[in-house]
Short mmCIF file of C-alpha atoms and ligand atoms in Angstrom, two decimals:
data_model
loop_
_atom_site.label_atom_id
_atom_site.label_comp_id
_atom_site.label_asym_id
_atom_site.label_seq_id
_atom_site.Cartn_x
_atom_site.Cartn_y
_atom_site.Cartn_z
CA UNK W 3 -0.11 0.10 0.00
CA UNK W 4 1.45 3.32 -0.57
CA UNK W 5 1.65 6.42 1.02
CA UNK W 6 -1.03 9.27 0.92
CA UNK W 7 -1.00 11.02 -1.81
CA UNK W 8 -3.00 14.57 -2.82
CA UNK W 9 -3.34 16.35 -5.89
CA UNK W 10 -5.47 19.29 -7.27
CA UNK W 11 -7.61 19.55 -10.59
CA UNK W 12 -10.51 21.68 -11.47
CA UNK W 13 -14.09 21.32 -9.86
CA UNK W 14 -16.43 19.49 -12.36
CA UNK W 15 -19.48 18.67 -10.39
CA UNK W 16 -19.72 19.77 -6.44
CA UNK W 17 -19.92 17.42 -3.59
CA UNK W 18 -17.55 14.63 -1.64
CA UNK W 19 -16.94 11.39 -2.44
CA UNK W 20 -14.86 8.44 -0.79
CA UNK W 21 -14.68 4.94 -1.56
CA UNK W 22 -12.58 2.20 -3.03
CA UNK W 23 -10.34 3.40 -5.78
CA UNK W 24 -11.17 2.01 -9.22
CA UNK W 25 -8.56 2.55 -12.06
CA UNK W 26 -10.50 3.29 -15.61
CA UNK W 27 -8.75 1.34 -17.81
CA UNK W 28 -8.93 1.54 -21.70
CA UNK W 29 -10.78 -1.96 -23.05
CA UNK W 30 -10.15 -2.89 -26.75
CA UNK W 31 -10.54 -6.66 -26.89
CA UNK W 32 -8.22 -8.79 -29.39
CA UNK W 33 -10.04 -9.70 -32.61
CA UNK W 34 -8.81 -12.15 -35.58
CA UNK W 35 -9.00 -10.17 -38.96
CA UNK W 36 -9.86 -11.39 -42.00
CA UNK W 37 -7.43 -11.52 -44.58
CA UNK W 38 -9.65 -9.56 -47.06
CA UNK W 39 -10.33 -5.88 -47.41
CA UNK W 40 -14.33 -6.06 -48.52
CA UNK W 41 -14.90 -8.56 -45.46
CA UNK W 42 -13.51 -6.12 -43.31
CA UNK W 43 -15.08 -3.14 -44.67
CA UNK W 44 -18.45 -4.94 -44.36
CA UNK W 45 -17.60 -6.06 -40.71
CA UNK W 46 -16.51 -2.40 -39.96
CA UNK W 47 -19.77 -1.20 -41.34
CA UNK W 48 -21.93 -3.96 -39.57
CA UNK W 49 -20.25 -3.17 -36.05
CA UNK W 50 -21.10 0.92 -36.51
CA UNK W 51 -24.76 -0.49 -37.59
CA UNK W 52 -24.51 -2.41 -34.16
CA UNK W 53 -23.40 0.16 -32.31
CA UNK W 54 -25.90 2.58 -33.32
CA UNK W 55 -28.76 -0.04 -32.79
CA UNK W 56 -27.37 -0.45 -29.20
CA UNK W 57 -26.90 3.21 -28.54
CA UNK W 58 -30.50 3.57 -29.31
CA UNK W 59 -31.89 0.70 -27.16
CA UNK W 60 -29.70 2.43 -24.29
CA UNK W 61 -31.31 5.88 -25.15
CA UNK W 62 -34.80 4.20 -25.20
CA UNK W 63 -34.24 3.34 -20.95
CA UNK W 64 -32.80 6.92 -20.31
CA UNK W 65 -34.65 10.24 -19.36
CA UNK W 66 -35.04 12.59 -22.47
CA UNK W 67 -32.17 14.88 -21.52
CA UNK W 68 -29.60 11.76 -21.07
CA UNK W 69 -30.84 10.26 -24.63
CA UNK W 70 -29.96 13.81 -25.81
CA UNK W 71 -26.28 12.89 -25.29
CA UNK W 72 -26.67 9.72 -27.02
CA UNK W 73 -28.60 10.86 -30.05
CA UNK W 74 -25.16 12.89 -30.32
CA UNK W 75 -23.06 10.23 -30.31
CA UNK W 76 -25.68 8.37 -32.76
CA UNK W 77 -25.42 11.50 -35.42
CA UNK W 78 -21.88 11.33 -35.36
CA UNK W 79 -21.76 7.79 -36.42
CA UNK W 80 -24.33 8.15 -38.97
CA UNK W 81 -22.39 10.65 -40.44
CA UNK W 82 -20.45 8.61 -43.07
CA UNK W 83 -17.68 11.14 -42.97
CA UNK W 84 -16.34 9.71 -39.40
CA UNK W 85 -15.47 6.21 -40.81
CA UNK W 86 -14.61 7.45 -44.47
CA UNK W 87 -10.74 7.66 -43.25
CA UNK W 88 -10.82 4.02 -41.92
CA UNK W 89 -12.46 2.70 -45.32
CA UNK W 90 -9.41 4.03 -47.03
CA UNK W 91 -6.99 2.58 -44.54
CA UNK W 92 -8.60 -0.58 -44.96
CA UNK W 93 -8.61 -0.46 -48.90
CA UNK W 94 -4.51 0.34 -48.12
CA UNK W 95 -4.45 -2.75 -46.12
CA UNK W 96 -5.26 -2.25 -42.70
CA UNK W 97 -7.42 -4.78 -40.29
CA UNK W 98 -10.85 -2.77 -39.54
CA UNK W 99 -9.91 -2.69 -35.96
CA UNK W 100 -6.52 -0.89 -36.59
CA UNK W 101 -8.11 1.41 -39.08
CA UNK W 102 -10.93 2.23 -36.71
CA UNK W 103 -8.58 3.04 -33.99
CA UNK W 104 -6.39 5.50 -36.38
CA UNK W 105 -9.60 7.48 -37.81
CA UNK W 106 -10.44 8.24 -34.15
CA UNK W 107 -7.22 8.61 -32.85
CA UNK W 108 -6.32 11.27 -35.51
CA UNK W 109 -10.11 13.10 -34.72
CA UNK W 110 -9.48 13.14 -31.15
CA UNK W 111 -6.10 14.75 -31.80
CA UNK W 112 -7.60 17.34 -33.70
CA UNK W 113 -10.70 17.86 -30.95
CA UNK W 114 -8.08 18.23 -28.22
CA UNK W 115 -6.29 20.92 -30.28
CA UNK W 116 -9.30 22.76 -31.12
CA UNK W 117 -9.34 26.61 -29.62
CA UNK W 118 -13.31 26.04 -29.03
CA UNK W 119 -13.73 24.28 -25.65
CA UNK W 120 -16.95 22.63 -27.24
CA UNK W 121 -14.80 20.32 -29.59
CA UNK W 122 -12.11 19.44 -26.43
CA UNK W 123 -15.15 18.56 -24.28
CA UNK W 124 -16.54 15.85 -27.19
CA UNK W 125 -13.22 14.26 -26.87
CA UNK W 126 -14.79 11.77 -24.63
CA UNK W 127 -17.97 11.11 -27.00
CA UNK W 128 -15.10 9.89 -29.68
CA UNK W 129 -13.66 7.78 -27.16
CA UNK W 130 -17.18 6.06 -26.21
CA UNK W 131 -17.49 5.74 -30.11
CA UNK W 132 -14.13 4.09 -30.63
CA UNK W 133 -14.61 1.70 -27.65
CA UNK W 134 -18.54 0.75 -28.68
CA UNK W 135 -17.42 -0.06 -32.30
CA UNK W 136 -14.62 -1.90 -31.19
CA UNK W 137 -16.83 -3.72 -28.88
CA UNK W 138 -18.78 -4.65 -31.78
CA UNK W 139 -16.33 -5.76 -34.10
CA UNK W 140 -14.37 -8.20 -31.13
CA UNK W 141 -18.05 -9.37 -29.90
CA UNK W 142 -17.09 -8.39 -26.07
CA UNK W 143 -18.15 -6.12 -23.79
CA UNK W 144 -16.10 -3.89 -21.41
CA UNK W 145 -16.01 -5.08 -17.79
CA UNK W 146 -18.44 -3.09 -15.90
CA UNK W 147 -17.38 -0.36 -13.73
CA UNK W 148 -18.20 -0.68 -9.87
CA UNK W 149 -20.89 1.40 -7.89
CA UNK W 150 -19.83 3.04 -4.77
CA UNK W 151 -15.97 3.55 -6.14
CA UNK W 152 -13.86 6.73 -6.88
CA UNK W 153 -13.22 5.81 -10.70
CA UNK W 154 -9.94 7.47 -11.63
CA UNK W 155 -8.23 7.45 -15.48
CA UNK W 156 -7.70 9.87 -18.13
CA UNK W 157 -11.16 10.52 -19.20
CA UNK W 158 -14.61 8.55 -19.07
CA UNK W 159 -17.14 8.09 -21.69
CA UNK W 160 -20.73 8.99 -21.36
CA UNK W 161 -21.87 5.50 -21.78
CA UNK W 162 -19.79 4.22 -19.23
CA UNK W 163 -20.92 6.71 -16.93
CA UNK W 164 -24.16 5.65 -17.44
CA UNK W 165 -23.74 2.44 -17.16
CA UNK W 166 -22.96 2.94 -13.25
CA UNK W 167 -25.34 2.96 -10.62
CA UNK W 168 -24.80 6.45 -8.95
CA UNK W 169 -27.65 5.92 -6.27
CA UNK W 170 -25.18 3.98 -3.97
CA UNK W 171 -22.53 6.91 -4.07
CA UNK W 172 -19.06 7.60 -5.67
CA UNK W 173 -17.25 9.98 -7.76
CA UNK W 174 -14.78 10.48 -10.65
CA UNK W 175 -11.34 11.71 -10.88
CA UNK W 176 -10.02 12.37 -14.81
CA UNK W 177 -6.61 13.19 -15.29
CA UNK W 178 -7.90 14.95 -18.39
CA UNK W 179 -11.41 15.62 -19.06
CA UNK W 180 -13.44 18.96 -18.83
CA UNK W 181 -15.61 20.60 -16.66
CA UNK W 182 -18.12 21.53 -19.95
CA UNK W 183 -18.10 17.47 -21.11
CA UNK W 184 -20.96 15.85 -21.31
CA UNK W 185 -20.06 13.46 -18.53
CA UNK W 186 -19.72 16.69 -16.53
CA UNK W 187 -23.11 17.73 -16.97
CA UNK W 188 -24.27 14.27 -16.33
CA UNK W 189 -22.37 14.18 -13.03
CA UNK W 190 -23.76 17.94 -11.95
CA UNK W 191 -27.24 16.47 -12.85
CA UNK W 192 -26.82 13.47 -11.05
CA UNK W 193 -24.96 15.23 -8.25
CA UNK W 194 -22.19 12.74 -8.51
CA UNK W 195 -18.96 14.71 -7.21
CA UNK W 196 -16.31 15.23 -10.20
CA UNK W 197 -12.57 16.52 -10.38
CA UNK W 198 -11.07 16.99 -14.03
CA UNK W 199 -7.61 18.12 -15.16
CA UNK W 200 -5.80 16.31 -12.35
CA UNK W 201 -2.97 15.48 -14.89
CA UNK W 202 -1.41 11.96 -15.07
CA UNK W 203 -1.25 10.23 -11.87
CA UNK W 204 0.18 6.91 -10.87
CA UNK W 205 -2.86 4.93 -9.01
CA UNK W 206 -0.73 1.82 -8.77
CA UNK W 207 -0.78 0.38 -4.79
CA UNK W 208 -3.64 2.93 -3.73
CA UNK W 209 -6.56 1.15 -2.51
CA UNK W 210 -8.82 4.05 -1.38
CA UNK W 211 -9.57 7.41 -2.41
CA UNK W 212 -11.61 10.79 -1.30
CA UNK W 213 -12.61 13.37 -3.87
CA UNK W 214 -13.92 17.04 -3.49
CA UNK W 215 -15.53 18.23 -6.24
CA UNK W 216 -16.34 21.51 -4.56
CA UNK W 217 -12.43 22.27 -4.21
CA UNK W 218 -11.18 20.01 -7.28
CA UNK W 219 -9.07 17.57 -4.87
CA UNK W 220 -8.05 14.33 -4.91
CA UNK W 221 -6.66 12.38 -2.04
CA UNK W 222 -5.19 8.82 -2.48
CA UNK W 223 -4.71 6.47 0.44
CA UNK W 224 -6.14 8.92 2.77
CA UNK W 225 -5.38 9.29 6.26
CA UNK W 226 -7.33 9.03 9.46
CA UNK W 227 -7.42 12.86 9.55
CA UNK W 228 -8.69 13.00 5.62
CA UNK W 229 -11.74 10.60 6.92
CA UNK W 230 -12.51 12.53 9.78
CA UNK W 231 -12.61 15.84 7.47
CA UNK W 232 -14.53 14.29 4.98
CA UNK W 233 -17.30 12.85 7.31
CA UNK W 234 -17.62 16.17 8.68
CA UNK W 235 -17.67 17.92 5.10
CA UNK W 236 -20.33 15.31 4.07
CA UNK W 237 -22.44 15.97 6.83
CA UNK W 238 -22.12 19.74 6.40
CA UNK W 239 -23.11 19.14 2.89
CA UNK W 240 -26.32 17.05 3.69
CA UNK W 241 -27.37 19.90 6.33
CA UNK W 242 -26.92 22.72 3.87
CA UNK W 243 -28.68 20.72 0.97
CA UNK W 244 -31.59 20.01 3.44
CA UNK W 245 -31.44 23.54 4.44
CA UNK W 246 -31.48 25.13 1.24
CA UNK W 247 -34.09 22.71 0.06
CA UNK W 248 -36.67 24.11 2.67
CA UNK W 249 -35.18 27.42 2.00
CA UNK W 250 -35.95 27.25 -1.75
CA UNK W 251 -39.71 26.39 -1.40
CA UNK W 252 -40.63 29.35 1.04
CA UNK W 253 -41.21 32.86 -0.18
CA UNK W 254 -38.30 35.60 -0.28
CA UNK W 255 -39.11 38.11 2.47
CA UNK W 256 -36.78 40.62 3.87
CA UNK W 257 -35.81 40.99 7.59
CA UNK W 258 -38.23 43.98 7.50
CA UNK W 259 -40.73 42.27 5.61
CA UNK W 260 -40.42 43.02 1.96
CA UNK W 261 -41.29 40.48 -0.57
CA UNK W 262 -38.78 39.75 -3.25
CA UNK W 263 -39.70 37.78 -6.25
CA UNK W 264 -36.91 35.35 -6.80
CA UNK W 265 -36.97 33.47 -10.36
CA UNK W 266 -34.48 30.92 -11.94
CA UNK W 267 -32.09 30.97 -14.58
CA UNK W 268 -31.80 27.99 -17.03
CA UNK W 269 -28.87 27.05 -19.69
CA UNK W 270 -30.83 23.62 -20.54
CA UNK W 271 -34.38 22.02 -19.98
CA UNK W 272 -32.56 18.84 -18.15
CA UNK W 273 -32.26 21.44 -15.21
CA UNK W 274 -35.87 20.68 -14.78
CA UNK W 275 -36.04 17.06 -14.28
CA UNK W 276 -34.93 17.37 -10.85
CA UNK W 277 -36.65 20.89 -9.95
CA UNK W 278 -39.70 21.78 -8.04
CA UNK W 279 -41.58 24.79 -9.52
CA UNK W 280 -42.46 25.66 -6.07
CA UNK W 281 -38.87 26.69 -5.33
CA UNK W 282 -39.20 30.01 -7.55
CA UNK W 283 -41.52 32.40 -8.63
CA UNK W 284 -41.27 31.77 -12.45
CA UNK W 285 -38.36 31.53 -14.96
CA UNK W 286 -36.65 34.95 -15.36
CA UNK W 287 -33.97 33.64 -18.06
CA UNK W 288 -34.16 31.05 -20.79
CA UNK W 289 -30.80 30.84 -22.34
CA UNK W 290 -32.24 29.47 -25.68
CA UNK W 291 -28.69 28.74 -27.28
CA UNK W 292 -28.57 25.08 -25.79
CA UNK W 293 -31.01 24.56 -28.69
CA UNK W 294 -28.40 25.96 -31.26
CA UNK W 295 -25.15 23.72 -29.92
CA UNK W 296 -26.35 20.32 -30.85
CA UNK W 297 -24.50 18.26 -33.62
CA UNK W 298 -27.77 18.69 -35.87
CA UNK W 299 -27.23 22.17 -36.71
CA UNK W 300 -30.08 24.66 -36.71
CA UNK W 301 -33.21 23.48 -34.61
CA UNK W 302 -36.38 23.28 -36.36
CA UNK W 303 -39.68 25.17 -35.01
CA UNK W 304 -41.02 22.05 -33.63
CA UNK W 305 -37.77 21.01 -31.90
CA UNK W 306 -37.78 24.59 -30.65
CA UNK W 307 -41.67 24.50 -29.72
CA UNK W 308 -41.57 21.41 -27.67
CA UNK W 309 -38.55 22.76 -25.22
CA UNK W 310 -40.27 26.22 -24.76
CA UNK W 311 -43.43 24.40 -24.15
CA UNK W 312 -41.97 22.24 -21.58
CA UNK W 313 -40.61 24.95 -19.67
CA UNK W 314 -43.71 27.22 -20.29
CA UNK W 315 -45.98 23.96 -18.68
CA UNK W 316 -43.50 23.27 -16.11
CA UNK W 317 -43.63 26.91 -14.98
CA UNK W 318 -47.54 27.76 -15.52
CA UNK W 319 -49.14 29.86 -14.29
CA UNK W 320 -45.99 31.53 -13.22
CA UNK W 321 -43.75 33.73 -15.90
CA UNK W 322 -41.20 32.42 -18.32
CA UNK W 323 -38.77 34.62 -19.93
CA UNK W 324 -37.80 33.09 -23.18
CA UNK W 325 -34.63 35.04 -24.64
CA UNK W 326 -34.20 35.12 -28.07
CA UNK W 327 -30.99 33.79 -29.18
CA UNK W 328 -27.96 35.17 -27.70
CA UNK W 329 -25.31 34.06 -29.92
CA UNK W 330 -21.87 35.66 -30.62
CA UNK W 331 -19.50 37.27 -28.06
CA UNK W 332 -18.59 34.58 -25.96
CA UNK W 333 -21.27 32.28 -27.42
CA UNK W 334 -20.11 31.43 -30.97
CA UNK W 335 -22.31 28.93 -32.53
CA UNK W 336 -21.10 27.30 -35.85
CA UNK W 337 -22.90 28.36 -39.04
CA UNK W 338 -24.91 31.26 -37.11
CA UNK W 339 -22.14 33.86 -35.86
CA UNK W 340 -19.68 35.52 -37.99
CA UNK W 341 -16.09 33.93 -37.83
CA UNK W 342 -13.16 36.03 -37.47
CA UNK W 343 -14.66 39.02 -36.13
CA UNK W 344 -11.83 41.26 -34.72
CA UNK W 345 -13.82 41.84 -31.36
CA UNK W 346 -16.79 39.73 -31.12
CA UNK W 347 -18.34 41.25 -28.02
CA UNK W 348 -18.78 44.26 -29.92
CA UNK W 349 -19.92 42.85 -33.12
CA UNK W 350 -22.87 40.96 -34.60
CA UNK W 351 -24.26 39.38 -31.52
CA UNK W 352 -27.58 39.02 -29.71
CA UNK W 353 -30.63 40.93 -31.32
CA UNK W 354 -28.12 42.23 -33.98
CA UNK W 355 -27.41 39.22 -35.21
CA UNK W 356 -31.24 37.78 -35.16
CA UNK W 357 -31.88 40.80 -36.80
CA UNK W 358 -29.25 39.96 -39.71
CA UNK W 359 -30.63 36.51 -40.13
CA UNK W 360 -34.26 36.82 -40.10
CA UNK W 361 -34.86 33.20 -41.49
CA UNK W 362 -33.43 31.97 -38.13
CA UNK W 363 -35.13 34.75 -35.93
CA UNK W 364 -38.57 34.24 -37.30
CA UNK W 365 -38.47 30.34 -36.89
CA UNK W 366 -37.84 31.23 -33.16
CA UNK W 367 -40.46 33.76 -32.85
CA UNK W 368 -42.98 31.13 -34.29
CA UNK W 369 -42.01 28.87 -31.66
CA UNK W 370 -42.18 31.07 -28.57
CA UNK W 371 -45.18 32.59 -29.56
CA UNK W 372 -46.87 28.80 -30.33
CA UNK W 373 -45.49 27.64 -26.38
CA UNK W 374 -47.20 31.56 -25.35
CA UNK W 375 -50.32 29.07 -25.80
CA UNK W 376 -49.38 26.81 -23.14
CA UNK W 377 -48.46 29.24 -20.30
CA UNK W 378 -47.30 32.44 -19.33
CA UNK W 379 -44.67 33.26 -21.72
CA UNK W 380 -42.69 36.52 -22.61
CA UNK W 381 -40.01 37.11 -25.10
CA UNK W 382 -37.15 39.12 -24.30
CA UNK W 383 -34.18 40.50 -26.49
CA UNK W 384 -30.59 40.38 -25.78
CA UNK W 385 -28.30 43.13 -26.33
CA UNK W 386 -30.52 45.89 -27.49
CA UNK W 387 -28.29 49.06 -28.00
CA UNK W 388 -31.25 51.35 -29.71
CA UNK W 389 -35.05 51.83 -29.72
CA UNK W 390 -35.30 50.83 -33.18
CA UNK W 391 -34.12 47.14 -32.62
CA UNK W 392 -36.85 46.69 -30.39
CA UNK W 393 -39.41 48.23 -33.37
CA UNK W 394 -37.98 45.78 -35.92
CA UNK W 395 -38.29 42.81 -33.51
CA UNK W 396 -41.93 43.68 -32.61
CA UNK W 397 -42.54 43.66 -36.21
CA UNK W 398 -41.24 40.40 -36.68
CA UNK W 399 -43.12 39.22 -33.75
CA UNK W 400 -46.30 40.74 -35.20
CA UNK W 401 -45.70 39.38 -38.74
CA UNK W 402 -45.22 35.69 -37.45
CA UNK W 403 -48.15 36.00 -35.16
CA UNK W 404 -50.59 36.83 -38.02
CA UNK W 405 -49.01 33.93 -40.15
CA UNK W 406 -50.05 31.67 -37.20
CA UNK W 407 -53.54 33.23 -36.95
CA UNK W 408 -53.92 32.72 -40.66
CA UNK W 409 -52.55 29.11 -40.57
CA UNK W 410 -55.08 28.39 -37.55
CA UNK W 411 -51.67 27.45 -35.30
CA UNK W 412 -52.50 27.84 -31.69
CA UNK W 413 -50.81 30.53 -30.51
CA UNK W 414 -50.30 33.98 -28.12
CA UNK W 415 -48.83 37.23 -28.53
CA UNK W 416 -46.33 37.32 -25.73
CA UNK W 417 -44.97 40.69 -24.07
CA UNK W 418 -41.85 41.65 -25.56
CA UNK W 419 -39.37 42.82 -23.14
CA UNK W 420 -35.56 43.74 -23.39
CA UNK W 421 -32.00 42.96 -21.52
CA UNK W 422 -30.57 45.87 -19.89
CA UNK W 423 -26.91 45.08 -20.38
CA UNK W 424 -25.36 47.88 -22.71
CA UNK W 425 -24.75 51.01 -21.25
CA UNK W 426 -26.35 52.75 -23.78
CA UNK W 427 -29.90 51.63 -22.61
CA UNK W 428 -28.58 51.81 -18.57
CA UNK W 429 -28.09 55.36 -19.18
CA UNK W 430 -31.38 56.56 -20.94
CA UNK W 431 -33.93 53.50 -20.32
CA UNK W 432 -36.86 56.01 -20.84
CA UNK W 433 -35.87 56.07 -24.71
CA UNK W 434 -36.83 52.11 -24.47
CA UNK W 435 -40.45 52.52 -23.22
CA UNK W 436 -41.80 50.21 -25.88
CA UNK W 437 -40.00 47.52 -23.80
CA UNK W 438 -42.46 45.52 -21.96
CA UNK W 439 -40.24 45.06 -19.04
CA UNK W 440 -36.61 45.40 -18.26
CA UNK W 441 -34.09 42.32 -17.34
CA UNK W 442 -30.78 43.93 -16.38
CA UNK W 443 -27.94 41.64 -17.58
CA UNK W 444 -25.32 42.74 -14.72
CA UNK W 445 -22.57 40.32 -16.61
CA UNK W 446 -22.66 42.41 -19.92
CA UNK W 447 -23.26 45.34 -18.11
CA UNK W 448 -20.21 45.11 -16.30
CA UNK W 449 -17.81 43.96 -19.09
CA UNK W 450 -19.12 47.06 -20.95
CA UNK W 451 -18.97 49.60 -18.06
CA UNK W 452 -15.56 48.58 -17.02
CA UNK W 453 -14.46 48.04 -20.78
CA UNK W 454 -13.09 44.79 -19.21
CA UNK W 455 -13.97 41.45 -21.09
CA UNK W 456 -15.86 38.93 -19.07
CA UNK W 457 -13.92 36.11 -20.27
CA UNK W 458 -10.58 37.52 -19.75
CA UNK W 459 -8.40 36.18 -16.89
CA UNK W 460 -5.87 39.00 -17.08
CA UNK W 461 -8.45 41.66 -16.66
CA UNK W 462 -11.06 39.74 -14.44
CA UNK W 463 -10.33 41.91 -11.55
CA UNK W 464 -11.05 45.14 -13.35
CA UNK W 465 -14.74 43.22 -14.65
CA UNK W 466 -16.19 43.68 -11.29
CA UNK W 467 -19.74 44.45 -10.56
CA UNK W 468 -18.75 45.98 -7.18
CA UNK W 469 -17.56 49.00 -9.44
CA UNK W 470 -20.03 51.99 -7.89
CA UNK W 471 -20.58 52.76 -11.71
CA UNK W 472 -22.34 49.36 -12.29
CA UNK W 473 -24.48 50.12 -8.83
CA UNK W 474 -25.24 53.59 -10.18
CA UNK W 475 -26.60 52.20 -13.36
CA UNK W 476 -28.79 49.65 -12.13
CA UNK W 477 -30.05 52.17 -9.72
CA UNK W 478 -31.11 54.80 -12.49
CA UNK W 479 -32.77 51.41 -14.62
CA UNK W 480 -34.82 50.28 -11.38
CA UNK W 481 -35.67 53.89 -10.63
CA UNK W 482 -36.65 54.95 -14.22
CA UNK W 483 -38.37 51.63 -14.85
CA UNK W 484 -40.63 51.75 -11.86
CA UNK W 485 -41.41 55.30 -13.03
CA UNK W 486 -42.58 53.94 -16.66
CA UNK W 487 -44.35 51.14 -14.82
CA UNK W 488 -42.40 48.60 -16.50
CA UNK W 489 -41.03 45.20 -14.62
CA UNK W 490 -37.49 45.37 -13.74
CA UNK W 491 -35.57 42.23 -12.87
CA UNK W 492 -32.04 41.16 -12.68
CA UNK W 493 -30.61 37.84 -14.36
CA UNK W 494 -27.00 38.11 -14.63
CA UNK W 495 -24.39 36.43 -12.18
CA UNK W 496 -24.48 39.50 -9.93
CA UNK W 497 -28.01 38.39 -8.32
CA UNK W 498 -26.42 35.18 -7.07
CA UNK W 499 -23.52 36.90 -5.42
CA UNK W 500 -24.69 37.37 -1.94
CA UNK W 501 -22.12 40.26 -1.47
CA UNK W 502 -24.34 42.21 -3.82
CA UNK W 503 -27.96 41.28 -2.37
CA UNK W 504 -28.17 44.61 -0.18
CA UNK W 505 -26.87 46.92 -2.36
CA UNK W 506 -29.40 45.35 -5.25
CA UNK W 507 -32.47 45.44 -2.63
CA UNK W 508 -31.40 49.15 -1.63
CA UNK W 509 -31.59 50.32 -5.18
CA UNK W 510 -35.29 49.27 -5.00
CA UNK W 511 -34.69 45.85 -7.19
CA UNK W 512 -37.32 43.60 -5.95
CA UNK W 513 -36.95 40.90 -8.32
CA UNK W 514 -34.00 38.72 -9.55
CA UNK W 515 -33.12 35.36 -11.54
CA UNK W 516 -30.27 33.23 -10.47
CA UNK W 517 -29.28 29.49 -11.24
CA UNK W 518 -31.58 26.96 -9.83
CA UNK W 519 -28.59 25.67 -6.91
CA UNK W 520 -28.66 29.25 -5.79
CA UNK W 521 -32.65 29.78 -4.93
CA UNK W 522 -32.28 28.51 -1.58
CA UNK W 523 -29.04 30.38 -0.68
CA UNK W 524 -30.48 33.43 -2.15
CA UNK W 525 -33.68 33.38 -0.40
CA UNK W 526 -31.68 32.40 2.89
CA UNK W 527 -29.42 35.61 2.44
CA UNK W 528 -32.60 38.09 1.67
CA UNK W 529 -34.42 37.00 4.76
CA UNK W 530 -31.25 38.46 6.73
CA UNK W 531 -31.66 42.00 5.06
CA UNK W 532 -33.32 44.94 6.13
CA UNK W 533 -33.85 47.05 3.24
CA UNK W 534 -35.11 50.02 5.23
CA UNK W 535 -31.81 50.27 7.34
CA UNK W 536 -29.19 49.13 4.75
C1 PEP I 612 -25.91 38.87 -18.62
O1 PEP I 612 -25.38 39.55 -19.34
O2 PEP I 612 -25.87 39.35 -17.39
C2 PEP I 612 -26.62 37.86 -18.99
C3 PEP I 612 -27.60 37.36 -17.74
O3 PEP I 612 -26.62 37.30 -20.27
P1 PEP I 612 -25.36 36.30 -20.63
O4 PEP I 612 -24.71 35.83 -19.62
O5 PEP I 612 -26.35 35.02 -21.18
O6 PEP I 612 -24.63 37.11 -21.83
MG1 MG I 613 -25.78 39.06 -21.40
#
């Protein structure tokens, strides 16, 4: 048995787990190749078909969110371009297994070197596809991964993640990996503690491990003291979760009796799977970009309608604010945003891009107007800079509503509001009185006010919502919004930062929207604030 060793990585899913250490090993079974390229090609095609079939049957047992991840893999396997290099190598004399490994290895390398974190995060999907096809080629399955263990290794594929019974506990420690990978999303959704980016670790001789997914730490061969710290952390975590769950379902009221509306932000409808609508006063921001990130290109009207309808029905009769596509800036979307802009944050993003691409915008507006018949939907425009953008968007909305009316499709015309995240709007909000409501986007408002990019580590200290100029703009928007009779909310990250809550409430703000996991904490904090004396 080896001595205690401790490693720091990147947190990918919060929480603590302890258990036997289990190395995640690649599993590629031996196979006797046929000596005939035509036969090898056929066997590879059959193995790909069989892999698609087995993914489909696995997906049918899963929740829709988990199944979507497998859909991504099916789409990749169905794309003939994936296997084409392998077929070429078979023609040149390779056997099917070697050719397939080589084709996927080349792609993995490309994805790992891509600047776009989206591609880096898809590496584990590629490895998964590699293994699945190999298993069908060789007719063997990988050994099962144990429950209640700390699984450690270079990477973990989504299908191997889904094969584990996580209800018994356990955690994941990856030498590589990415916090935005599908496995990390699954881990967060299932509350499985996970750390990534630990660097290569020699696991030999270690039998047990503790992982802290909140701070990003792995301890191998933990000491008695580590175990005591772990037990305390687990108890605190359980108490906190229990407390926050209870706090989350109570209305938010300040110490001096002022009611505050606390809504939730959604980046992905899969967050609704385990969420009780009673915890919030509605959905203050749906970042609809999730629909556009998939491998299948632009989502059609029906796909969008189903997603929006699900959220609207979940929240009804409470309001749901669907934000139109906010692509561009830190959210590039292949085939939609402009590649190579010198300064994407100041370029064609948000409503600017939607108005430049009406064929995309109108499909989204149609889907939103249809979902409006299923709940209390509001539409919100991101990155509005001049009032004319509201006029143009309203004209498109009115026109798609007229189309739906003419075609006899169930719909309603939702109110049209705006994000206040560009200083030009925050300085003179009264010029934007055509908006039905205002929602302050503190993330962008802060970066544009401080001229410091929100995604640039070297200027992170400058891009601070604590700058008095940001508070001054927010106070002004709240006051003008109240004077104009418009609802004013705040849906940027500032709302979930407890240090800002007293000043936000003191500015007159009575509505915020935060991530689902922050609702309990925020309501708790609000209960401790006295607005009249702060
Ligand atoms: C914001 O800018 O504060 C906001 C909520 O929008 P996003 O973070 O999606 O740009
Ligand atoms: Mg924004």
